[in-house]
Coordinates of C-alpha atoms (C1' of nucleotides) in Angstrom, one line a residue:
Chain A
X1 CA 38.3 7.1 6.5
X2 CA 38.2 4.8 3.1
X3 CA 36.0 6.6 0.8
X4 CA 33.7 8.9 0.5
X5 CA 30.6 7.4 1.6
X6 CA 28.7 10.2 -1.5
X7 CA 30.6 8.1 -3.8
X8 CA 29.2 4.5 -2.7
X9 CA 25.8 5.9 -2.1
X10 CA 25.5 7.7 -5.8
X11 CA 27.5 4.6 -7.4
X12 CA 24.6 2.1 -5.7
X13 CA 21.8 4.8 -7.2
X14 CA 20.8 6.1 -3.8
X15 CA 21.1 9.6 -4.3
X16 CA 18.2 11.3 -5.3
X17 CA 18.9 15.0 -5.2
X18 CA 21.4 16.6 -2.6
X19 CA 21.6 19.7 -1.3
X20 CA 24.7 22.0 -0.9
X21 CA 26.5 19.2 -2.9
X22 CA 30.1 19.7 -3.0
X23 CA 30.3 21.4 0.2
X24 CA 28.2 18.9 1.8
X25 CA 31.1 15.9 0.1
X26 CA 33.8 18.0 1.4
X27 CA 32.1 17.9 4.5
X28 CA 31.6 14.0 4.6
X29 CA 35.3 13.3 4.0
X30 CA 36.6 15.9 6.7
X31 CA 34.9 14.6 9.4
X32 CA 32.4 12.4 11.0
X33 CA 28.9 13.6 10.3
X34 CA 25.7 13.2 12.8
X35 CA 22.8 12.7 10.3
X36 CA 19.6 11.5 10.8
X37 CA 16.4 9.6 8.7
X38 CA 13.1 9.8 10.6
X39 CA 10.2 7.1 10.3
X40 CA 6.7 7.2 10.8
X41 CA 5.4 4.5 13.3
X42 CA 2.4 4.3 11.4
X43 CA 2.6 0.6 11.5
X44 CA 4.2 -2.3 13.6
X45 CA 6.4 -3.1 11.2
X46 CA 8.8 -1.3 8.7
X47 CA 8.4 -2.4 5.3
X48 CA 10.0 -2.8 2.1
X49 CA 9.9 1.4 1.5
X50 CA 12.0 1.9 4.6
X51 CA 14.5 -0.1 3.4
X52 CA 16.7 2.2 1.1
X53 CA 17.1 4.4 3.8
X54 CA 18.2 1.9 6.1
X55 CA 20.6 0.9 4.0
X56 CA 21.7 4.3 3.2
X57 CA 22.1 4.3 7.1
X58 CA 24.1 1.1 7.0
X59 CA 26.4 2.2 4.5
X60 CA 26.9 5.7 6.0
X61 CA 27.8 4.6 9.3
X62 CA 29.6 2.0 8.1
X63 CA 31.5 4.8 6.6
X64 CA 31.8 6.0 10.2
X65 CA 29.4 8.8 10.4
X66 CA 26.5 8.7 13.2
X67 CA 23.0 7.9 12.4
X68 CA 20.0 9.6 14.3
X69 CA 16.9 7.0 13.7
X70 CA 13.8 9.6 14.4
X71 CA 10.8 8.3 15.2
X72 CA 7.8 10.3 14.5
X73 CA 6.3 9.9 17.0
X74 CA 4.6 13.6 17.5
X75 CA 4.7 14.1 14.2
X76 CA 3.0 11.2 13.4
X77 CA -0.6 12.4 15.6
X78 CA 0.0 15.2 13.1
X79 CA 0.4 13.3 9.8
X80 CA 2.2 14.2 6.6
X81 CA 0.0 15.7 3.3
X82 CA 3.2 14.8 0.8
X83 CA 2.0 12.2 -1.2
X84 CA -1.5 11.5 0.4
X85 CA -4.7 12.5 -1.1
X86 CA -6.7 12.3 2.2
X87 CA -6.1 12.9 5.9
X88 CA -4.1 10.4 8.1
X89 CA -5.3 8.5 10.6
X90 CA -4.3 10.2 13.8
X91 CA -2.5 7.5 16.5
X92 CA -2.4 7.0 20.2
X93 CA 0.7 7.3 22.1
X94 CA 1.0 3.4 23.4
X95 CA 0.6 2.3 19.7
X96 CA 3.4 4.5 18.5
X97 CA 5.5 3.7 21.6
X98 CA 4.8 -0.2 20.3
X99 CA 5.2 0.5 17.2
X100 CA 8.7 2.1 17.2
X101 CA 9.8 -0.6 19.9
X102 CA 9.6 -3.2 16.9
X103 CA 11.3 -0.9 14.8
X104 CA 14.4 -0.7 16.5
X105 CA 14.5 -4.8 16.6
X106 CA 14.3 -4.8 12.9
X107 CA 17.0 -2.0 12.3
X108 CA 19.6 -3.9 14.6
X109 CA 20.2 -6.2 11.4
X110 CA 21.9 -3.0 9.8
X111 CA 22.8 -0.9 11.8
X112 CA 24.3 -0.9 14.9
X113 CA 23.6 0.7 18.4
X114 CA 26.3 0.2 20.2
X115 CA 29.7 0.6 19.5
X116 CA 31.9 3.3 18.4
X117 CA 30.0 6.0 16.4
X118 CA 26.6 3.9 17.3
X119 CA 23.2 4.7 16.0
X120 CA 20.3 6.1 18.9
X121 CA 16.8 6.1 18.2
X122 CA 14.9 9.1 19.6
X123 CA 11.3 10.0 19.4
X124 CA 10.2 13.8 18.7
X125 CA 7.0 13.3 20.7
X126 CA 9.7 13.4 23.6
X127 CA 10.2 17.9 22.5
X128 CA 7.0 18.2 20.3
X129 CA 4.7 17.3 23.0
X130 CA 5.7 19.9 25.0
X131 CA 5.9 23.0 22.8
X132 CA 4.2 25.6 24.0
X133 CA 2.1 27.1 21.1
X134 CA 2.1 30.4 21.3
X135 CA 6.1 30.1 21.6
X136 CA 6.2 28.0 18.9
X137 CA 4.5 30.2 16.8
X138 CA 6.9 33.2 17.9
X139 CA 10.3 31.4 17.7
X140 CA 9.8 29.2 14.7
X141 CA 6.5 30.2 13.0
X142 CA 7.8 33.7 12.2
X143 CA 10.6 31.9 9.8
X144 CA 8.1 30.3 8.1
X145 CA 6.6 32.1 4.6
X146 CA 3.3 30.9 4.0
X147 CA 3.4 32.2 0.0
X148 CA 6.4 29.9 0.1
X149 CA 5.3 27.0 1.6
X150 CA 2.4 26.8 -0.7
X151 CA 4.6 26.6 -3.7
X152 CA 6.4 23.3 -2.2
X153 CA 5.6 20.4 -4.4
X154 CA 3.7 18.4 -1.7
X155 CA 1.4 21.1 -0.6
X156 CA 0.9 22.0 -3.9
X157 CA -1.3 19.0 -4.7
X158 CA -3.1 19.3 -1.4
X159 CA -4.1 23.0 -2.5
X160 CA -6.5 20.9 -4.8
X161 CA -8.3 18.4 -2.8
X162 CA -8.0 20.0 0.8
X163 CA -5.1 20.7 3.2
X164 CA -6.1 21.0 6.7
X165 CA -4.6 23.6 9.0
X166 CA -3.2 20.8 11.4
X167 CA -1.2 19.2 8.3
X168 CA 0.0 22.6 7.5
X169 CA 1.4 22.3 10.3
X170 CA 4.3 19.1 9.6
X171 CA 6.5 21.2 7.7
X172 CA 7.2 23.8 10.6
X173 CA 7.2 20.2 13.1
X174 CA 10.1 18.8 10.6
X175 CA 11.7 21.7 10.5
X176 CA 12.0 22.1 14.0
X177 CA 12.8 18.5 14.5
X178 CA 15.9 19.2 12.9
X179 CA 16.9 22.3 14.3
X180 CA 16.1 20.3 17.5
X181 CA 18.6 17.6 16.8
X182 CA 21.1 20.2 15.3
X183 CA 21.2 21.8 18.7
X184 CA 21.1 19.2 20.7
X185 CA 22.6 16.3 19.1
X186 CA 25.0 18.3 16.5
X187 CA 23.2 16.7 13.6
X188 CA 23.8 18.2 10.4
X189 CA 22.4 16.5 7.7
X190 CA 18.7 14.8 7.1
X191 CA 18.4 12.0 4.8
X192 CA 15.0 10.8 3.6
X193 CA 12.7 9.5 0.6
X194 CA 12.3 12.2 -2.0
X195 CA 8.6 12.8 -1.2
X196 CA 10.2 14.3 1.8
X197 CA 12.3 17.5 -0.3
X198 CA 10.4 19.9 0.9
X199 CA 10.2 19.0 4.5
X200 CA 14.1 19.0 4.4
X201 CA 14.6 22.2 3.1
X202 CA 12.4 23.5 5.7
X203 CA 14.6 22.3 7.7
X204 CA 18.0 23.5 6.5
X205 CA 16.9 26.8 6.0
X206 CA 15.8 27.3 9.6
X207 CA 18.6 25.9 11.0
X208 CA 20.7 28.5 8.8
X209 CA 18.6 31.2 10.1
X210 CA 18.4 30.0 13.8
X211 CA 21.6 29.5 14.1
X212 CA 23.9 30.3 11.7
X213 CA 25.2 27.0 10.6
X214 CA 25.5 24.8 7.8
X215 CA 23.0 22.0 7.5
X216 CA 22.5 19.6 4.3
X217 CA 19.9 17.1 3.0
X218 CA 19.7 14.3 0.8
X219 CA 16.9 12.3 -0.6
X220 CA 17.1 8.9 -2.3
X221 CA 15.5 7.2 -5.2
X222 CA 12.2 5.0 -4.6
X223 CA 12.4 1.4 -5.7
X224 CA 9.5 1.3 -8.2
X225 CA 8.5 -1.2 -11.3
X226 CA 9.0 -0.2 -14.5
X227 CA 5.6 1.2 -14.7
X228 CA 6.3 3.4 -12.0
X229 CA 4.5 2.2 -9.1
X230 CA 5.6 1.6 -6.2
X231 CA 7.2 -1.5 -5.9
X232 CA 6.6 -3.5 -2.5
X233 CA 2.7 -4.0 -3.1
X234 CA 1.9 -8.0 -3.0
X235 CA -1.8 -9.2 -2.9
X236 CA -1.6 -9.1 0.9
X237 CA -0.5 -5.8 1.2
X238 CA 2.8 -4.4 1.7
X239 CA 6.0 -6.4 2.2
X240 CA 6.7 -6.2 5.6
X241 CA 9.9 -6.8 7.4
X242 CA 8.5 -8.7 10.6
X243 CA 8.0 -12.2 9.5
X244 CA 5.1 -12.5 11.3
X245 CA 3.2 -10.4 8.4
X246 CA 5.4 -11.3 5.6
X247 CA 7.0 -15.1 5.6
X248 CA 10.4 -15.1 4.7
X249 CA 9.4 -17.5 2.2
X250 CA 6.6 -15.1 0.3
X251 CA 9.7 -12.2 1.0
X252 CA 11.9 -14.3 -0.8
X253 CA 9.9 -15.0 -3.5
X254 CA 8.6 -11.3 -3.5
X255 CA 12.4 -11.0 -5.0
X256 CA 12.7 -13.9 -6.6
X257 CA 10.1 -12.8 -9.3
X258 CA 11.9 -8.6 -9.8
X259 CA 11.5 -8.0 -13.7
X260 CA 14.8 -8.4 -15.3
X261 CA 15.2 -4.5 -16.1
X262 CA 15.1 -4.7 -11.8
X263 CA 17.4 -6.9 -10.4
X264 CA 20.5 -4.6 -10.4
X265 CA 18.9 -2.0 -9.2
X266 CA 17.6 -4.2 -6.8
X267 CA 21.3 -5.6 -6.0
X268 CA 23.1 -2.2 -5.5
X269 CA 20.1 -0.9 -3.3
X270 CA 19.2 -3.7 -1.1
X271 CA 22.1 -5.4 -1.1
X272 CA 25.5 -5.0 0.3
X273 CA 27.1 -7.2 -2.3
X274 CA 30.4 -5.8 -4.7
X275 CA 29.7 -3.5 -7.7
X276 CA 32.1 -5.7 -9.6
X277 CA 29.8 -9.1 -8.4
X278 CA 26.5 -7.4 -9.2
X279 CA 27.9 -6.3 -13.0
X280 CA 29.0 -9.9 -13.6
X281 CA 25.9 -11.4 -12.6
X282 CA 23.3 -9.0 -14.0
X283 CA 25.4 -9.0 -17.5
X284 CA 23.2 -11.4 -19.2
X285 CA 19.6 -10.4 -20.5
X286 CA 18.4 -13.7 -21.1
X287 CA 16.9 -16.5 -18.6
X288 CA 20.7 -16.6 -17.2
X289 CA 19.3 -13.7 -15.3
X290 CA 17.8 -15.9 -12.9
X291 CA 21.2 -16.5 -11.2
X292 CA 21.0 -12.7 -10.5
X293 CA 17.4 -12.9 -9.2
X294 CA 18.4 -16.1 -7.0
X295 CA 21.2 -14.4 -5.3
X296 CA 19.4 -11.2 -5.1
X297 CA 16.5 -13.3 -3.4
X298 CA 19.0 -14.8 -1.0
X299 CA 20.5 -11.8 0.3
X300 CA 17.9 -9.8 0.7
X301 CA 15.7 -12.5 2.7
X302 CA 19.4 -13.4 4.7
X303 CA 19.8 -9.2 5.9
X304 CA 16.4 -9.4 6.6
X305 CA 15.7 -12.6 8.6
X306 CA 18.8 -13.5 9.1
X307 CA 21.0 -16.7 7.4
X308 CA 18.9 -19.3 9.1
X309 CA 15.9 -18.3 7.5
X310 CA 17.1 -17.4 4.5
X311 CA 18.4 -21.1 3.7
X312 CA 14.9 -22.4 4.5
X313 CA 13.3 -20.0 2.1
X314 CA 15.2 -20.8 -0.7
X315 CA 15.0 -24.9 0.0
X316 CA 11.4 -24.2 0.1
X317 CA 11.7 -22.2 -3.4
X318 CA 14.4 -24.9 -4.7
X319 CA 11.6 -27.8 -3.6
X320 CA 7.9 -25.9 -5.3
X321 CA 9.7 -25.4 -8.3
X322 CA 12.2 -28.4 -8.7
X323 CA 9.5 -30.8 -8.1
X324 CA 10.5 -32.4 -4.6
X325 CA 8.2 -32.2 -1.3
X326 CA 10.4 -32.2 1.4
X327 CA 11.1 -28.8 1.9
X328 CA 7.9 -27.0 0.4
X329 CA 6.1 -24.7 3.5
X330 CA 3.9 -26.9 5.7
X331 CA 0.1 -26.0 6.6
X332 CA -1.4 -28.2 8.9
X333 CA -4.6 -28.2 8.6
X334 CA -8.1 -29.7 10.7
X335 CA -10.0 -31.2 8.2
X336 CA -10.1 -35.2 6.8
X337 CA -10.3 -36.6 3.6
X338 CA -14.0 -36.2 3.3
X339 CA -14.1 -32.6 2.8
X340 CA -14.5 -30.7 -0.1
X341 CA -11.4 -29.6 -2.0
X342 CA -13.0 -26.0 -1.3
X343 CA -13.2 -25.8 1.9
X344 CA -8.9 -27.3 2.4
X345 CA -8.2 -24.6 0.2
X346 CA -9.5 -22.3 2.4
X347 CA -8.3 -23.8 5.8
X348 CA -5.1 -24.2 4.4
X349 CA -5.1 -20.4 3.2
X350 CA -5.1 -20.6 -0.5
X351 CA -7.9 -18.9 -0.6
X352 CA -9.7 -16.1 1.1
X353 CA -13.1 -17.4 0.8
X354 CA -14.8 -20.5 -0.3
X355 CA -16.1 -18.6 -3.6
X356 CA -12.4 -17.7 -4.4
X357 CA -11.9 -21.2 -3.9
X358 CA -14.4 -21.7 -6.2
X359 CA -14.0 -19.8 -8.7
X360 CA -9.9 -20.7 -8.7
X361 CA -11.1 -24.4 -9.4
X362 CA -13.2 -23.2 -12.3
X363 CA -10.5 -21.2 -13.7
X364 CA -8.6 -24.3 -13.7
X365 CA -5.8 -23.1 -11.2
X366 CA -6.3 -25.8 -9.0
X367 CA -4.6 -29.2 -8.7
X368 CA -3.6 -31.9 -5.9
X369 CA -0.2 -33.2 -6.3
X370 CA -0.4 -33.7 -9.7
X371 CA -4.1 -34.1 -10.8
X372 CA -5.9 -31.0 -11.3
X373 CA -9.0 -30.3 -9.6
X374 CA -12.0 -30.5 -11.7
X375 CA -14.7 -30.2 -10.4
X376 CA -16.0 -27.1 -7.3
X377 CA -17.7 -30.2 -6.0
X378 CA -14.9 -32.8 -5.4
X379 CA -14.2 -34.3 -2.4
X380 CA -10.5 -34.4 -1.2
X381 CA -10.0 -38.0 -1.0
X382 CA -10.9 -37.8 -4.8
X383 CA -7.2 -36.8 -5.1
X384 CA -5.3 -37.9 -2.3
X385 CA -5.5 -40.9 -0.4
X386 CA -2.9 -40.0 2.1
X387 CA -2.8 -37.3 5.1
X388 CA -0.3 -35.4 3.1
X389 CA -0.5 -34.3 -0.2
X390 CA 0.6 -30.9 -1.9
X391 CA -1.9 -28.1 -3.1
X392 CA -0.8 -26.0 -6.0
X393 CA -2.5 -22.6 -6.8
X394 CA -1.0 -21.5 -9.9
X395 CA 2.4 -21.7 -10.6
X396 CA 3.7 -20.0 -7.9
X397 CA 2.0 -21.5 -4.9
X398 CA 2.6 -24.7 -3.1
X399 CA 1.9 -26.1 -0.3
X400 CA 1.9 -29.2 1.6
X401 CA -0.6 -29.9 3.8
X402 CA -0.9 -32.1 6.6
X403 CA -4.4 -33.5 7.9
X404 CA -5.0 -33.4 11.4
X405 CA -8.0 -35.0 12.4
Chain B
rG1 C1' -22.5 31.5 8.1
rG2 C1' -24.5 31.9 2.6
rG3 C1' -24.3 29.7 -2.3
rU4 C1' -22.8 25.5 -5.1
rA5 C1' -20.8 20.6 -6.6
rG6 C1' -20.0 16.0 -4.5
rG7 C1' -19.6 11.3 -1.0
rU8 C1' -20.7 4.4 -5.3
rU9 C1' -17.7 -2.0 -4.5
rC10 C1' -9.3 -2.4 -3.1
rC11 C1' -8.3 2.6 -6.1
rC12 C1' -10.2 5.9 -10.1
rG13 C1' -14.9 6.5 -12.0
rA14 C1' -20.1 5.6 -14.6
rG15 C1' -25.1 4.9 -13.0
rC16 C1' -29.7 8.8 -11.2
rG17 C1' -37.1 4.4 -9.5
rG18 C1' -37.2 -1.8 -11.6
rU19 C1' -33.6 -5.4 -16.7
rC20 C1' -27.9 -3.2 -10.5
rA21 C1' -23.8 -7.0 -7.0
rA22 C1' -24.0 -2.1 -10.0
rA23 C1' -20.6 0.2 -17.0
rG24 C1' -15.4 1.3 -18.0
rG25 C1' -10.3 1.5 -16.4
rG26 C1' -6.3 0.3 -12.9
rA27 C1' -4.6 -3.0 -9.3
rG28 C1' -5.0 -8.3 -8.0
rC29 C1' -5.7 -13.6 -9.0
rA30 C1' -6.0 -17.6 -12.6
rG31 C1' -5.4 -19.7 -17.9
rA32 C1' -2.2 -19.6 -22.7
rC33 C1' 2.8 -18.2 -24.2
rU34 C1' 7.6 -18.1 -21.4
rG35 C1' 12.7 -18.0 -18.0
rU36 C1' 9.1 -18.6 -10.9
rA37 C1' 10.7 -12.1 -16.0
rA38 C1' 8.3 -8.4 -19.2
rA39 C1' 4.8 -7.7 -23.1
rU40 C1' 0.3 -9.8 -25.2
rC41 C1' -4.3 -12.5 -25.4
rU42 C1' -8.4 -15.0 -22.3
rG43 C1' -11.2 -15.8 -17.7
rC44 C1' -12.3 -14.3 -12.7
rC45 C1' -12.6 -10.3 -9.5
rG46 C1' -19.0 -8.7 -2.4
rC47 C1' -20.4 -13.1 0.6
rC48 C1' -22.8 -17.9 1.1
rU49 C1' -25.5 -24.0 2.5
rC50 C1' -24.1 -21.3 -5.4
rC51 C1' -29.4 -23.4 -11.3
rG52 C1' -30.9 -20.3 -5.4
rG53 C1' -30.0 -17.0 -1.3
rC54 C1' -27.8 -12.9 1.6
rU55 C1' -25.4 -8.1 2.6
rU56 C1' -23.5 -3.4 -0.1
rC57 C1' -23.7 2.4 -3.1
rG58 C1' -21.7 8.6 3.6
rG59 C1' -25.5 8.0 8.2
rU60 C1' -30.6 7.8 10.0
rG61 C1' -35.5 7.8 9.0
rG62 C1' -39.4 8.3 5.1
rU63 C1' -42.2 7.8 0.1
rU64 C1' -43.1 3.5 -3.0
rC65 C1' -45.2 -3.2 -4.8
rG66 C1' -39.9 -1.8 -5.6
rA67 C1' -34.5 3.0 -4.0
rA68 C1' -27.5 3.5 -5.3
rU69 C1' -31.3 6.3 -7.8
rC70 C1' -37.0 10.3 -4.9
rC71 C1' -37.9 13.2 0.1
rA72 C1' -36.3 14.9 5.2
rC73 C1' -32.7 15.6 8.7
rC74 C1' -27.6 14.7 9.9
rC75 C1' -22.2 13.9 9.0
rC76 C1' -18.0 14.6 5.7
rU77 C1' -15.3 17.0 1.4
rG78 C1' -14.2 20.5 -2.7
rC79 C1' -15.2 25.3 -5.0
rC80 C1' -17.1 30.4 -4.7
rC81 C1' -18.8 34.4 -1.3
rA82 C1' -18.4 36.3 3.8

RNA sequence: GGGUAGGUUCCCGAGCGGUCAAAGGGAGCAGACUGUAAAUCUGCCGCCUCCGGCUUCGGUGGUUCGAAUCCACCCCUGCCCA
C-alpha cells in the first residue's frame, strides 16, 4: 500500500475531526479497512453536499480499503433532528427504493463496484424493519444514557424547539447500523459530514461495548462560502448531480463563478487533480485566478457527467462569454415573431412568470442579441427578424432560441 | 389533561378592524463598478389580460360596509404544571 490514505485526505482538507486518531492511522496502514458513509434517500438525486464524502470514498478505496455505501433507508422513515429545526418528512418505501437506485448510478463515476476490494451498497431498512422493539430496547436501548444523549450537540438544539420521541430514536438506529455492519460486514470505521459526530460516536461506543472491538469515525469539512453558508444553493435549488435537475452547463458554471478565496479548496476536495498542479494554479490572487476556476469548472462537471459533457459545457461557457453563438445552450421554443418579448422569455425559461419577465425588462436586464429590450410591451420581431436570435438575462445568461412555429 | 405563548409571504420576523400584497433583515434576481470573483451602492422581489384585477397571513365557519387583525370550534408547536 502507497500512502497512508489519513495523509491524502487531511492534506486535501477532508478531515474534520477523527476519532481514536493515531491508532485509527496505524490501523489504515496495517491493513485494509471495511468502512462505511451512509446517505439519506431523501431525494432522487445526490447533490453537491454528498460529494466530499464520495470523494473521501474514492480516495479511500483507491487507497485499497472497502467502502460500505449505506442507504438510509429505515432510517430515513425515521429522520435525523441534527441540523433541522422541524420534523422530516417521513417517506414511502418504493420512493426510497427509487431513490437509492439512482444513487448508486451516480456513485459508479467514483467509485467502483466491482473489482478487487469493490464498494456494495446496502440498505438498513433491509435489519431495521424487522427489529423487534421490545428486543431492541433490551439489547441496544440499555447502552444508551439518556442524560448523555441530551448533551450531544445535535439534540441539544432540538431540546429548544421540540424533539420528538421517534427522532430520539436515530441515534440508537445509527448506532446499531454500525454495530450491524461491524458484525456482519467487519466494518470498522464510519465516515460522515460533521453534523453527523454524535451519531458516530454512538456508534463506536456501542460497538466497543457489544463487542469488544475497536471501531473509529471520521467526519469531514462542509464546503461552505466565506460567509458560512452552505455552499451548493443556486436560485433553483440545490445543485444536483443528475443532469436532468441540474444541466451540466448551470453545474459548470455553478463552479465557474467559486469566490477566489474558494477555488483551492474547491480543487483539493472535488477534484482528484495533483497538490503540486492545484498550488501552481491557485498561486495568483488576481484575475489570473480564472485559469484556476476554469479548470476547477472542467473537472468537476467531467467526474460528474462524464468528458463528453463536460467539453460541451465549457464550449457553451467559452461561446456566452466570448461573444460567438454556435455553441451557446439551445431552447426551442413555440412561439413566432409576433409575440411579446415577455411571454419568449418565459417559454424559453428565463423567467418564471411573465411579471418576472416584466419586471427583468424594467430593471433593464433584458436584451436580444445585442439590443436591449426596452420596453415590457415590445414585440419580438422588434428585435429580431430571424427565427434564431440569442436572449441574454444579465450577464450570466444566454441563450439561443430557436422559433418553431 | 390543566395553564400559558404562538402558527404571517423562500427563511427569520413585524403587523393586531380599513391607508396591508402586508415593516425590517437574510437569501435570490437585475443595474453600476469589476475579473463570469468578493466588497460596496441602487432597483426588483405573490400572480395576472398590469394606470386595473385576482389569490395569500394554520384550518373551517361566524361578526362586520370591511378581517392577517374580532368571535367560535378544530389542527399543529413551544413553555410550565400533572
Amino acid at each position: 500500500m502507497a500512502r497512508n490514505v489519513m495523509d491524502i485526505l487531511r492534506e486535501r482538507g477532508f478531515i474534520k475531526q477523527t476519532i481514536y486518531e493515531d491508532e485509527l492511522y496505524k490501523k489504515l496502514d496495517q491493513e485494509s479497512v471495511v468502512f462505511y458513509i451512509g446517505f439519506d434517500p431523501t431525494a432522487d438525486s445526490l447533490h453537491i453536499g454528498h460529494y466530499i464524502p464520495i470523494m473521501a470514498m474514492a480516495h479511500m478505496q483507491r487507497a485499497g480499503h472497502k467502502p460500505i455505501a449505506l442507504i438510509g433507508g429505515g432510517t430515513a422513515m425515521i429522520g435525523d433532528p441534527s441540523g433541522r429545526s422541524d420534523l422530516r418528512t417521513m417517506m414511502t418505501k418504493e420512493t426510497i427504493e427509487h431513490n437509492s437506485n439512482k444513487f448508486k448510478v451516480q456513485m459508479q463515476r467514483f467509485i467502483n463496484f466491482e473489482g478487487e476490494n469493490k464498494a456494495i451498497l446496502l440498505n438498513n431498512a433491509d435489519w431495521l424493519l424487522n427489529l423487534n422493539y421490545i428486543e431492541f430496547i433490551r439489547d441496544i436501548g440499555v447502552h444508551f444514557s439518556v442524560n448523555k444523549m441530551l448533551t450531544a450537540e445535535c439534540f441539544k438544539i432540538r431540546m429548544e424547539t421540540g424533539l420528538t420521541f421517534l427522532e430520539f430514536n436515530y441515534m440508537p438506529m445509527q448506532a446499531y447500523d454500525f454495530l450491524f455492519l461491524n458484525r456482519n460486514y467487519n466494518c470498522s470505521l464510519q465516515l460522515g459530514g460533521n453534523d453527523q459526530w454524535s451519531n458516530m460516536l454512538a456508534g463506536v461506543d456501542l460497538i466497543r461495548r457489544k463487542e469488544q472491538k475497536d471501531a473509529f469515525c471520521m467526519t469531514f469539512t462542509l464546503l461552505e462560502t466565506s460567509e458560512g453558508k452552505k455552499m451548493g444553493k443556486t436560485a433553483k435549488g440545490a445543485l444536483w448531480l443528475d443532469k436532468d435537475k441540474t444541466s451540466p452547463y448551470d453545474f459548470y458554471q455553478y463552479f465557474r463563478n467559486v469566490e477566489d478565496q474558494k477555488v483551492k479548496e474547491c480543487l483539493c476536495l472535488l477534484t482528484f487533480m495533483d497538490m503540486a498542479e492545484i498550488n501552481e494554479l491557485t498561486k495568483y490572487q488576481d484575475e489570473r485566478i480564472n485559469t484556476a476556476k476554469e479548470r476547477l469548472a472542467y473537472e468537476v462537471t467531467r467526474l460528474v457527467h462524464g468528458k463528453e459533457e463536460a467539453d460541451k459545457a465549457r464550449e457553451m461557457a467559452l461561446a456566452a462569454f466570448a461573444g460567438a453563438s454556435d455553441n451557446l445552450p439551445t431552447q426551442t421554443v413555440k412561439a413566432d415573431l409576433n409575440m411579446p418579448v415577455v411571454d419568449i422569455m418565459v417559454l424559453a425559461g428565463v423567467a418564471d412568470s411573465k411579471s418576472q419577465a416584466r419586471r427583468l425588462i424594467e430593471g433593464g436586464g433584458v436584451s436580444i442579441d445585442e439590443a436591449k429590450v426596452e420596453s415590457v410591451e415590445d414585440l419580438l420581431s422588434k428585435y429580431s427578424s430571424s427565427k434564431e436570435f440569442v436572449l441574454h438575462k444579465g450577464k450570466k445568461v444566454h441563450i439561443k432560441v430557436v422559433l418553431d412555429e
